[in-house]
mmCIF file of C-alpha atoms in Angstrom:
data_model
loop_
_atom_site.group_PDB
_atom_site.id
_atom_site.type_symbol
_atom_site.label_atom_id
_atom_site.label_comp_id
_atom_site.label_asym_id
_atom_site.label_seq_id
_atom_site.Cartn_x
_atom_site.Cartn_y
_atom_site.Cartn_z
ATOM 1 C CA MET A 1 -81.167 -73.982 129.791
ATOM 2 C CA ALA A 2 -79.717 -74.967 126.419
ATOM 3 C CA LYS A 3 -81.944 -76.762 123.933
ATOM 4 C CA LYS A 4 -81.214 -80.361 122.995
ATOM 5 C CA ALA A 5 -79.872 -80.833 119.541
ATOM 6 C CA GLY A 6 -82.615 -81.165 116.949
ATOM 7 C CA THR A 7 -85.326 -79.605 119.090
ATOM 8 C CA THR A 8 -87.316 -76.458 118.376
ATOM 9 C CA ASP A 9 -89.538 -74.145 120.385
ATOM 10 C CA LYS A 10 -92.543 -76.081 119.076
ATOM 11 C CA ASP A 11 -91.210 -79.263 120.696
ATOM 12 C CA ALA A 12 -90.884 -77.658 124.133
ATOM 13 C CA PRO A 13 -93.660 -78.169 126.696
ATOM 14 C CA GLN A 14 -96.240 -75.385 126.559
ATOM 15 C CA SER A 15 -96.404 -73.139 129.610
ATOM 16 C CA PRO A 16 -99.772 -72.685 131.365
ATOM 17 C CA ALA A 17 -99.889 -69.130 130.008
ATOM 18 C CA LYS A 18 -99.428 -70.310 126.436
ATOM 19 C CA THR A 19 -101.981 -73.087 126.876
ATOM 20 C CA ALA A 20 -104.545 -70.628 128.212
ATOM 21 C CA SER A 21 -103.759 -68.240 125.376
ATOM 22 C CA SER A 22 -104.349 -70.969 122.768
ATOM 23 C CA ARG A 23 -107.862 -71.443 124.132
ATOM 24 C CA ARG A 24 -108.679 -67.751 124.063
ATOM 25 C CA GLY A 25 -111.757 -66.889 122.058
ATOM 26 C CA ILE A 26 -112.634 -63.820 120.035
ATOM 27 C CA GLN A 27 -112.988 -60.996 122.513
ATOM 28 C CA SER A 28 -115.246 -58.876 120.326
ATOM 29 C CA ILE A 29 -117.804 -61.703 120.153
ATOM 30 C CA GLU A 30 -117.747 -62.034 123.927
ATOM 31 C CA VAL A 31 -118.275 -58.282 124.320
ATOM 32 C CA GLY A 32 -121.106 -58.361 121.809
ATOM 33 C CA PHE A 33 -122.927 -61.094 123.648
ATOM 34 C CA ARG A 34 -122.457 -59.197 126.882
ATOM 35 C CA ILE A 35 -124.457 -56.380 125.294
ATOM 36 C CA LEU A 36 -127.156 -58.804 124.136
ATOM 37 C CA ASP A 37 -127.343 -60.358 127.580
ATOM 38 C CA LYS A 38 -127.885 -56.962 129.228
ATOM 39 C CA ILE A 39 -130.858 -56.404 126.925
ATOM 40 C CA ARG A 40 -132.141 -59.881 127.782
ATOM 41 C CA GLN A 41 -131.752 -59.355 131.514
ATOM 42 C CA SER A 42 -133.539 -56.000 131.429
ATOM 43 C CA GLY A 43 -136.723 -57.537 130.077
ATOM 44 C CA ARG A 44 -137.384 -54.353 128.082
ATOM 45 C CA PRO A 45 -135.803 -52.240 125.333
ATOM 46 C CA LEU A 46 -133.017 -49.963 126.596
ATOM 47 C CA PRO A 47 -131.714 -46.532 125.560
ATOM 48 C CA LEU A 48 -128.180 -46.517 124.173
ATOM 49 C CA LYS A 49 -126.654 -44.602 127.070
ATOM 50 C CA GLU A 50 -128.175 -46.868 129.723
ATOM 51 C CA LEU A 51 -127.063 -49.954 127.837
ATOM 52 C CA ALA A 52 -123.495 -48.631 127.555
ATOM 53 C CA GLU A 53 -123.383 -47.862 131.279
ATOM 54 C CA ALA A 54 -124.698 -51.319 132.157
ATOM 55 C CA CYS A 55 -121.992 -52.925 130.016
ATOM 56 C CA GLN A 56 -119.303 -50.506 131.228
ATOM 57 C CA LEU A 57 -118.492 -49.578 127.628
ATOM 58 C CA THR A 58 -118.409 -46.298 125.735
ATOM 59 C CA VAL A 59 -121.525 -45.192 123.873
ATOM 60 C CA PRO A 60 -119.793 -45.201 120.429
ATOM 61 C CA ASN A 61 -118.425 -48.702 121.039
ATOM 62 C CA VAL A 62 -121.837 -50.123 121.956
ATOM 63 C CA HIS A 63 -123.408 -48.346 118.989
ATOM 64 C CA TYR A 64 -121.031 -50.078 116.549
ATOM 65 C CA TYR A 65 -122.119 -53.466 117.900
ATOM 66 C CA LEU A 66 -125.799 -52.540 117.753
ATOM 67 C CA VAL A 67 -125.529 -51.499 114.112
ATOM 68 C CA SER A 68 -124.156 -54.943 113.213
ATOM 69 C CA PHE A 69 -126.704 -56.723 115.377
ATOM 70 C CA GLN A 70 -129.512 -54.850 113.640
ATOM 71 C CA LYS A 71 -128.247 -55.953 110.241
ATOM 72 C CA VAL A 72 -128.579 -59.643 111.187
ATOM 73 C CA GLY A 73 -131.806 -59.235 113.132
ATOM 74 C CA LEU A 74 -130.488 -59.876 116.631
ATOM 75 C CA VAL A 75 -131.474 -56.364 117.728
ATOM 76 C CA VAL A 76 -134.155 -53.899 116.652
ATOM 77 C CA GLN A 77 -134.375 -50.181 117.378
ATOM 78 C CA GLN A 78 -137.782 -48.825 118.236
ATOM 79 C CA SER A 79 -138.801 -46.088 115.820
ATOM 80 C CA ASP A 80 -140.584 -43.942 118.427
ATOM 81 C CA THR A 81 -138.155 -44.068 121.367
ATOM 82 C CA GLY A 82 -134.883 -45.104 119.733
ATOM 83 C CA TYR A 83 -134.485 -47.792 122.405
ATOM 84 C CA TYR A 84 -132.877 -51.152 121.556
ATOM 85 C CA GLY A 85 -134.529 -54.525 122.106
ATOM 86 C CA LEU A 86 -133.979 -58.108 120.976
ATOM 87 C CA GLY A 87 -134.919 -58.757 117.365
ATOM 88 C CA PRO A 88 -136.649 -61.533 115.421
ATOM 89 C CA TYR A 89 -133.505 -63.575 114.872
ATOM 90 C CA ALA A 90 -132.913 -63.702 118.637
ATOM 91 C CA LEU A 91 -136.403 -65.177 118.952
ATOM 92 C CA ARG A 92 -135.679 -67.763 116.254
ATOM 93 C CA LEU A 93 -132.454 -68.738 118.021
ATOM 94 C CA GLY A 94 -134.322 -69.231 121.282
ATOM 95 C CA LEU A 95 -137.020 -71.353 119.667
ATOM 96 C CA ALA A 96 -134.406 -73.460 117.885
ATOM 97 C CA ALA A 97 -132.569 -74.026 121.176
ATOM 98 C CA LEU A 98 -135.841 -75.129 122.796
ATOM 99 C CA GLU A 99 -136.499 -77.599 119.993
ATOM 100 C CA GLN A 100 -132.987 -79.038 120.220
ATOM 101 C CA PHE A 101 -132.884 -79.329 124.006
ATOM 102 C CA ASP A 102 -133.326 -82.909 125.217
ATOM 103 C CA VAL A 103 -133.642 -83.294 128.983
ATOM 104 C CA PHE A 104 -132.820 -87.007 128.739
ATOM 105 C CA THR A 105 -129.501 -86.414 126.946
ATOM 106 C CA THR A 106 -128.564 -83.481 129.173
ATOM 107 C CA ALA A 107 -129.437 -85.272 132.415
ATOM 108 C CA ARG A 108 -127.549 -88.505 131.785
ATOM 109 C CA PRO A 109 -124.002 -87.269 132.621
ATOM 110 C CA ALA A 110 -125.197 -85.484 135.770
ATOM 111 C CA MET A 111 -127.081 -88.589 136.898
ATOM 112 C CA ALA A 112 -124.065 -90.821 136.259
ATOM 113 C CA GLU A 113 -121.882 -88.515 138.381
ATOM 114 C CA LEU A 114 -124.449 -88.507 141.174
ATOM 115 C CA ALA A 115 -124.797 -92.299 141.156
ATOM 116 C CA ALA A 116 -121.009 -92.682 141.215
ATOM 117 C CA SER A 117 -120.484 -90.228 144.074
ATOM 118 C CA THR A 118 -123.298 -91.570 146.287
ATOM 119 C CA GLY A 119 -123.334 -95.227 145.281
ATOM 120 C CA GLN A 120 -127.140 -95.073 145.152
ATOM 121 C CA THR A 121 -129.849 -95.413 142.498
ATOM 122 C CA VAL A 122 -130.656 -92.238 140.545
ATOM 123 C CA PHE A 123 -133.628 -91.922 138.216
ATOM 124 C CA LEU A 124 -135.126 -89.313 135.924
ATOM 125 C CA GLY A 125 -138.859 -88.720 136.096
ATOM 126 C CA VAL A 126 -141.303 -86.739 133.969
ATOM 127 C CA TRP A 127 -145.020 -86.006 134.140
ATOM 128 C CA GLY A 128 -146.683 -88.624 131.938
ATOM 129 C CA ASN A 129 -150.270 -89.384 130.975
ATOM 130 C CA LYS A 130 -150.855 -91.234 134.239
ATOM 131 C CA GLY A 131 -148.678 -89.136 136.527
ATOM 132 C CA PRO A 132 -145.007 -89.094 137.632
ATOM 133 C CA THR A 133 -143.199 -91.579 135.407
ATOM 134 C CA ILE A 134 -139.630 -92.946 135.494
ATOM 135 C CA VAL A 135 -137.959 -92.615 132.084
ATOM 136 C CA TYR A 136 -134.300 -93.343 132.901
ATOM 137 C CA ARG A 137 -132.354 -94.984 135.710
ATOM 138 C CA VAL A 138 -128.696 -95.249 136.753
ATOM 139 C CA GLU A 139 -127.393 -97.716 139.327
ATOM 140 C CA GLY A 140 -124.713 -96.842 141.878
ATOM 141 C CA SER A 141 -122.050 -99.147 143.277
ATOM 142 C CA ARG A 142 -124.094 -99.734 146.465
ATOM 143 C CA SER A 143 -127.540 -99.831 144.834
ATOM 144 C CA ARG A 144 -129.961 -102.521 145.923
ATOM 145 C CA PRO A 145 -132.286 -104.160 143.384
ATOM 146 C CA LEU A 146 -135.428 -102.056 143.075
ATOM 147 C CA LEU A 147 -137.676 -104.128 140.853
ATOM 148 C CA GLU A 148 -140.645 -101.944 141.811
ATOM 149 C CA LEU A 149 -138.991 -98.934 140.175
ATOM 150 C CA ARG A 150 -138.369 -99.834 136.558
ATOM 151 C CA VAL A 151 -138.285 -97.507 133.587
ATOM 152 C CA GLY A 152 -141.939 -96.845 132.806
ATOM 153 C CA SER A 153 -143.091 -97.160 136.439
ATOM 154 C CA VAL A 154 -145.707 -94.577 137.463
ATOM 155 C CA LEU A 155 -145.214 -93.267 141.005
ATOM 156 C CA PRO A 156 -147.772 -91.814 143.416
ATOM 157 C CA LEU A 157 -147.995 -88.108 144.221
ATOM 158 C CA LEU A 158 -148.135 -88.343 147.998
ATOM 159 C CA SER A 159 -145.854 -91.266 148.810
ATOM 160 C CA SER A 160 -142.888 -90.648 146.502
ATOM 161 C CA ALA A 161 -140.319 -87.854 146.428
ATOM 162 C CA LEU A 162 -140.796 -87.506 142.671
ATOM 163 C CA GLY A 163 -144.559 -87.231 143.086
ATOM 164 C CA ARG A 164 -144.298 -84.644 145.849
ATOM 165 C CA ASN A 165 -142.041 -82.580 143.618
ATOM 166 C CA PHE A 166 -144.626 -82.446 140.848
ATOM 167 C CA LEU A 167 -147.387 -81.876 143.396
ATOM 168 C CA ALA A 168 -145.609 -78.745 144.622
ATOM 169 C CA HIS A 169 -144.562 -77.296 141.273
ATOM 170 C CA LEU A 170 -147.233 -78.173 138.723
ATOM 171 C CA PRO A 171 -150.451 -76.152 138.391
ATOM 172 C CA ARG A 172 -153.032 -77.619 140.768
ATOM 173 C CA ALA A 173 -155.394 -78.358 137.894
ATOM 174 C CA ASN A 174 -152.811 -80.795 136.503
ATOM 175 C CA THR A 175 -152.622 -82.854 139.691
ATOM 176 C CA ARG A 176 -156.140 -82.441 141.136
ATOM 177 C CA ASP A 177 -157.743 -85.663 139.854
ATOM 178 C CA LEU A 178 -154.809 -87.903 140.751
ATOM 179 C CA LEU A 179 -154.461 -86.228 144.148
ATOM 180 C CA GLU A 180 -158.129 -86.790 144.993
ATOM 181 C CA GLN A 181 -157.877 -90.456 144.025
ATOM 182 C CA GLU A 182 -154.827 -90.994 146.227
ATOM 183 C CA MET A 183 -156.284 -89.129 149.201
ATOM 184 C CA ALA A 184 -159.397 -91.287 149.018
ATOM 185 C CA SER A 185 -157.428 -94.534 148.753
ATOM 186 C CA LEU A 186 -154.846 -93.878 151.480
ATOM 187 C CA GLN A 187 -156.600 -94.627 154.768
ATOM 188 C CA HIS A 188 -155.713 -95.689 158.304
ATOM 189 C CA ALA A 189 -157.133 -98.874 159.821
ATOM 190 C CA ASP A 190 -160.016 -96.881 161.313
ATOM 191 C CA GLY A 191 -161.026 -95.583 157.878
ATOM 192 C CA GLN A 192 -159.669 -92.084 158.385
ATOM 193 C CA ARG A 193 -157.679 -90.581 155.535
ATOM 194 C CA LYS A 194 -153.911 -90.525 155.995
ATOM 195 C CA TYR A 195 -153.645 -87.141 154.294
ATOM 196 C CA THR A 196 -155.899 -84.162 154.906
ATOM 197 C CA GLU A 197 -155.968 -80.986 152.835
ATOM 198 C CA LYS A 198 -153.835 -79.404 155.526
ATOM 199 C CA ASP A 199 -151.260 -82.208 155.237
ATOM 200 C CA VAL A 200 -151.062 -81.760 151.468
ATOM 201 C CA GLU A 201 -150.505 -78.023 151.813
ATOM 202 C CA ALA A 202 -147.736 -78.677 154.342
ATOM 203 C CA LEU A 203 -146.046 -81.033 151.844
ATOM 204 C CA ARG A 204 -146.244 -78.401 149.109
ATOM 205 C CA GLU A 205 -144.834 -75.691 151.371
ATOM 206 C CA GLU A 206 -141.926 -77.875 152.515
ATOM 207 C CA VAL A 207 -140.883 -78.698 148.951
ATOM 208 C CA LEU A 208 -141.106 -75.075 147.814
ATOM 209 C CA ALA A 209 -139.222 -73.846 150.890
ATOM 210 C CA HIS A 210 -136.299 -76.262 150.469
ATOM 211 C CA HIS A 211 -136.354 -76.565 146.643
ATOM 212 C CA ILE A 212 -136.202 -80.322 147.077
ATOM 213 C CA SER A 213 -138.599 -83.089 148.136
ATOM 214 C CA ARG A 214 -138.014 -86.056 150.417
ATOM 215 C CA CYS A 215 -139.950 -89.227 151.207
ATOM 216 C CA ARG A 216 -139.045 -91.870 153.796
ATOM 217 C CA ASP A 217 -140.604 -95.295 154.424
ATOM 218 C CA ALA A 218 -143.545 -94.584 152.139
ATOM 219 C CA LEU A 219 -143.003 -95.791 148.600
ATOM 220 C CA LEU A 220 -140.843 -98.729 149.767
ATOM 221 C CA PRO A 221 -140.309 -99.817 153.389
ATOM 222 C CA HIS A 222 -136.934 -98.793 154.865
ATOM 223 C CA PHE A 223 -136.038 -96.704 151.807
ATOM 224 C CA THR A 224 -135.625 -92.969 151.516
ATOM 225 C CA SER A 225 -135.570 -90.743 148.442
ATOM 226 C CA MET A 226 -134.863 -87.116 147.556
ATOM 227 C CA SER A 227 -135.924 -85.380 144.360
ATOM 228 C CA ALA A 228 -134.878 -82.054 142.787
ATOM 229 C CA PRO A 229 -136.887 -80.306 140.033
ATOM 230 C CA ILE A 230 -135.718 -79.459 136.515
ATOM 231 C CA PHE A 231 -137.223 -76.323 134.964
ATOM 232 C CA ASP A 232 -137.402 -74.994 131.406
ATOM 233 C CA MET A 233 -136.729 -71.441 130.276
ATOM 234 C CA LEU A 234 -140.279 -70.416 131.210
ATOM 235 C CA GLY A 235 -139.771 -71.598 134.778
ATOM 236 C CA GLU A 236 -142.090 -74.581 134.416
ATOM 237 C CA MET A 237 -141.103 -77.925 135.932
ATOM 238 C CA LYS A 238 -140.459 -80.487 133.194
ATOM 239 C CA ALA A 239 -138.668 -83.298 135.015
ATOM 240 C CA ALA A 240 -136.801 -84.215 138.184
ATOM 241 C CA ILE A 241 -133.807 -86.270 139.202
ATOM 242 C CA THR A 242 -134.341 -88.492 142.227
ATOM 243 C CA LEU A 243 -131.833 -90.229 144.496
ATOM 244 C CA MET A 244 -133.003 -93.339 146.352
ATOM 245 C CA GLY A 245 -131.454 -95.813 148.777
ATOM 246 C CA PRO A 246 -131.934 -97.622 152.087
ATOM 247 C CA VAL A 247 -132.566 -95.429 155.127
ATOM 248 C CA GLY A 248 -129.189 -94.612 156.665
ATOM 249 C CA SER A 249 -127.191 -95.272 153.477
ATOM 250 C CA PHE A 250 -126.905 -91.521 152.814
ATOM 251 C CA ASP A 251 -127.723 -88.311 154.642
ATOM 252 C CA ASP A 252 -131.227 -87.352 153.533
ATOM 253 C CA ALA A 253 -131.547 -84.203 155.643
ATOM 254 C CA LEU A 254 -132.978 -81.345 153.591
ATOM 255 C CA ASP A 255 -129.923 -79.199 154.371
ATOM 256 C CA SER A 256 -127.333 -81.964 153.859
ATOM 257 C CA ILE A 257 -124.473 -82.085 151.374
ATOM 258 C CA THR A 258 -126.420 -84.778 149.534
ATOM 259 C CA ALA A 259 -129.407 -82.464 149.131
ATOM 260 C CA ARG A 260 -127.189 -79.606 147.999
ATOM 261 C CA THR A 261 -125.379 -81.783 145.446
ATOM 262 C CA LEU A 262 -128.667 -83.116 144.071
ATOM 263 C CA SER A 263 -130.057 -79.588 143.767
ATOM 264 C CA GLU A 264 -126.911 -78.366 142.001
ATOM 265 C CA LYS A 265 -127.128 -81.182 139.441
ATOM 266 C CA ALA A 266 -130.783 -80.396 138.727
ATOM 267 C CA ARG A 267 -129.999 -76.691 138.553
ATOM 268 C CA SER A 268 -127.254 -77.250 135.960
ATOM 269 C CA ILE A 269 -129.698 -79.194 133.771
ATOM 270 C CA SER A 270 -132.302 -76.435 134.154
ATOM 271 C CA GLU A 271 -129.757 -73.801 133.150
ATOM 272 C CA ALA A 272 -128.894 -75.840 130.054
ATOM 273 C CA ALA A 273 -132.597 -75.582 129.192
ATOM 274 C CA GLY A 274 -132.429 -71.775 129.421
ATOM 275 C CA TRP A 275 -133.825 -71.436 132.943
ATOM 276 C CA THR A 276 -132.604 -68.591 135.126
ATOM 277 C CA ALA A 277 -133.140 -68.460 138.867
ATOM 278 C CA PRO A 278 -135.738 -65.897 139.929
ATOM 279 C CA ALA A 279 -134.386 -62.824 141.682
ATOM 280 C CA THR A 280 -134.576 -63.092 145.456
ATOM 281 C CA THR A 281 -135.930 -60.290 147.548
ATOM 282 C CA ALA A 282 -134.017 -59.003 150.533
#
């Protein structure tokens, strides 16, 4: 097709191939970080040959990268074995990333998307001085007023999805005192406790098995909630995002699309914090 008068190649619409090419990064940097990531994944220093095989690169090629990485402190070579491990600058980068990571800032877009797609209330909770505490909240298009759940509200361990999440994932020493208080206060009309030690263990096991917690008709009558944990790079639970709405307003089955979506949002926030999923055994 002939060009219009006065037009140039620059004026023509860019093809998908050209657009993709304009976004292409520097391949050598990508290869270099692939080498660093193999060292990270191994959890130990690696010999040059094994590292090259893992990266599917030639030994000389990997060696060139390692020489440069050693100069800037990203990699060190052990004097006794000659193996290569991550260096002091890699540690400083990791610590700086930890200091700069803000779960509140990272979680907000994911929570907004979840509230928009479900139409329900979504809130972010952390472990505060008095227990599970709401620190941020997003309303959906079908949300009902939940005056009992304001920012700053402290939720119970046993009768909230957020609380059950922390109960399952935090060290038991962290939750012991609050758990004992709740177990003593929650009683049937005949004076018997609503939750026994066996009940609490069953709650923990359910959350850990499904990677998500659920609570119906407990915190608020006729309401249901689901909560997914957010982990840091050490695998410790730091927060959780919780979806809440009237019973029947969304599918709260532990294997539902809602549960899967909630878990994926929490997982993406965890990964932004440097968390990696533990390897599963066959």
